[in-house]
Coordinates of C-alpha atoms in Angstrom, one line a residue:
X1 CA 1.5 19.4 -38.5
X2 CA -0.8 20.2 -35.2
X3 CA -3.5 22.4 -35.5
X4 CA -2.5 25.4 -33.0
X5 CA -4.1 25.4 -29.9
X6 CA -5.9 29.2 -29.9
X7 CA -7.1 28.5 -33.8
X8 CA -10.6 28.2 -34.5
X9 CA -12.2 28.2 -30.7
X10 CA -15.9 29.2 -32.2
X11 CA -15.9 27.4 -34.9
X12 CA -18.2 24.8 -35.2
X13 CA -16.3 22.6 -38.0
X14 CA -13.6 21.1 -38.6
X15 CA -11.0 18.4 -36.7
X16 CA -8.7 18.7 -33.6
X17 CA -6.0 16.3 -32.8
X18 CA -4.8 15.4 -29.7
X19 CA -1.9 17.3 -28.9
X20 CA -3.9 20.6 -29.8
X21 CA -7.0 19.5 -27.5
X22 CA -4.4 18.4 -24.8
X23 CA -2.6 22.4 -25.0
X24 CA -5.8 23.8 -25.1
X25 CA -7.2 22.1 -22.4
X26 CA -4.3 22.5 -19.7
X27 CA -4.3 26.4 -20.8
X28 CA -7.8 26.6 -20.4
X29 CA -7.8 24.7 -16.8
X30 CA -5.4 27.1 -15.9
X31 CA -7.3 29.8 -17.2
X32 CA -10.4 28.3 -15.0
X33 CA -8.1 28.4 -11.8
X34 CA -6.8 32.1 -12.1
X35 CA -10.3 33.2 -13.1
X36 CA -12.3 31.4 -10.1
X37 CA -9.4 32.3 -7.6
X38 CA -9.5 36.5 -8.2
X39 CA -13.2 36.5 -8.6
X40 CA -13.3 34.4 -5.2
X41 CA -11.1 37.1 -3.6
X42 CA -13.0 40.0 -5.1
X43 CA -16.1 39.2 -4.1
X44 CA -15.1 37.9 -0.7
X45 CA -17.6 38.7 1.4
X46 CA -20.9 39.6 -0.4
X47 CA -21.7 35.4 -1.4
X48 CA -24.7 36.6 -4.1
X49 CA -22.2 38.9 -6.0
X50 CA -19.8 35.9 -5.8
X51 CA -22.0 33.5 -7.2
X52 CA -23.1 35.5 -10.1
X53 CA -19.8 36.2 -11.2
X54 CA -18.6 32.9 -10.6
X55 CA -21.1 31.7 -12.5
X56 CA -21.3 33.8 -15.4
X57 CA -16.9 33.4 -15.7
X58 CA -17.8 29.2 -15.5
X59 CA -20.3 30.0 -18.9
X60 CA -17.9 32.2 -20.7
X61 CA -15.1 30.2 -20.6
X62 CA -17.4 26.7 -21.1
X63 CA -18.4 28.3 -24.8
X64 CA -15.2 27.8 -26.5
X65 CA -14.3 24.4 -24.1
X66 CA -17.3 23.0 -26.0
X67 CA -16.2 24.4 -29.4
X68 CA -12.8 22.5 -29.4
X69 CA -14.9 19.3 -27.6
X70 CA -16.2 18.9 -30.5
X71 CA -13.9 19.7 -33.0
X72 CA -12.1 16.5 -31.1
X73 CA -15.1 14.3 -31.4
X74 CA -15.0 14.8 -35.1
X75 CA -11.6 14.2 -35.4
X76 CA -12.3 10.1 -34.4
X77 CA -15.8 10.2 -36.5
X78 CA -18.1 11.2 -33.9
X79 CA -20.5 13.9 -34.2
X80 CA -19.7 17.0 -32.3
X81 CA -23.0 16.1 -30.4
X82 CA -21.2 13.9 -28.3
X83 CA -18.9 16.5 -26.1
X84 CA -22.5 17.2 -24.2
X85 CA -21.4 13.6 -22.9
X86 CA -19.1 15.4 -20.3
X87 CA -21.9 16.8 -18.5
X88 CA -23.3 13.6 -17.1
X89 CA -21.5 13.0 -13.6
X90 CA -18.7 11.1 -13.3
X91 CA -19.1 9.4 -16.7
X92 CA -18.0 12.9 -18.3
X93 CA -15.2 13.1 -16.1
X94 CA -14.1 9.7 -18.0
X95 CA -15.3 10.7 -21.1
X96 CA -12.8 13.8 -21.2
X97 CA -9.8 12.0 -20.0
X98 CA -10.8 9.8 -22.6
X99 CA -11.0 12.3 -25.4
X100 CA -6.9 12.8 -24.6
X101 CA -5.9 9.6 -25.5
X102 CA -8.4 8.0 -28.6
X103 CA -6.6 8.8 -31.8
X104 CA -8.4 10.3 -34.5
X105 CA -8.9 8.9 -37.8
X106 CA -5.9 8.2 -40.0
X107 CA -7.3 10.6 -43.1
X108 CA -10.0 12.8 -44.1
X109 CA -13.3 11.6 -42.2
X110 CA -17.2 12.9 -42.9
X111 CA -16.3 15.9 -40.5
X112 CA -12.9 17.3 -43.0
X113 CA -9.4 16.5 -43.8
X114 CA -6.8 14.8 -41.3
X115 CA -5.6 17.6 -38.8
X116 CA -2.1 15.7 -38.7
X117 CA -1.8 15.5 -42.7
X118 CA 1.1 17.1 -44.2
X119 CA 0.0 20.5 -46.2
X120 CA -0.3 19.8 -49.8
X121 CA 2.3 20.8 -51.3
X122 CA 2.1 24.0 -54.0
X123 CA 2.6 22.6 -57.6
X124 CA 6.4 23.0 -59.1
X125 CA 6.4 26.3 -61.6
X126 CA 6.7 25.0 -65.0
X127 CA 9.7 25.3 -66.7
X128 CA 10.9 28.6 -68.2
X129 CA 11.3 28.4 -71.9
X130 CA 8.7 25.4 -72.4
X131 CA 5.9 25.6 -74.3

């Protein structure tokens, strides 16, 4: 089963598969796009106030972005390290799209248990009347 999209977004452990870094990453772009447009069209007008804001929204919503990065470099044995990757131009911009479509490691890794495993399943109640 996926990990949910929303789960663990400061949480510096753990694994992410695909699908769930793929959900998270369309909501948060879409996020990013409401955010910057109303911010643009409140402070329309005075550019200082404008950057600030625009600036401090872009940092907010970059903390958790780089959260689940790395939750998704762990899931293919990388260290979570390696999301600081998408900062370099143009590179990072491949490096991200990338992160969509390598497939993480069939298993548990150095970084936790498969995301995609199947829960383990509880243990059968024992028998009534046994001994």
């Amino acid at each position: 089963m996926s990990k949910p999209a929303f789960s663990d977004l400061f949480v510096a452990s753990g694994r992410r598969n695909r699908k769930s870094y793929v959900l998270f990453s369309l909501a948060w772009l879409m996020l990013y796009i409401v955010a910057m447009t109303v911010l643009g069209v409140v402070a329309f007008g005075s550019a200082g106030l404008a950057e600030v804001l625009i600036w401090v929204a872009a940092i907010v919503l970059a903390i958790p972005g780089c959260f689940v990065g790395a939750q998704r470099c762990r899931d293919f044995g990388w260290t979570g390290w390696a999301i600081f990757i998408t900062l370099i131009p143009v590179v990072g911009i491949i490096f991200y799209i990338a992160l969509f479509f390598i497939p993480g490691d069939v298993g548990d890794n150095r970084y936790g248990p498969d995301p995609l495993a199947p829960a383990a399943a509880a243990p059968a109640p024992a028998a009534l009347g046994q001994a």
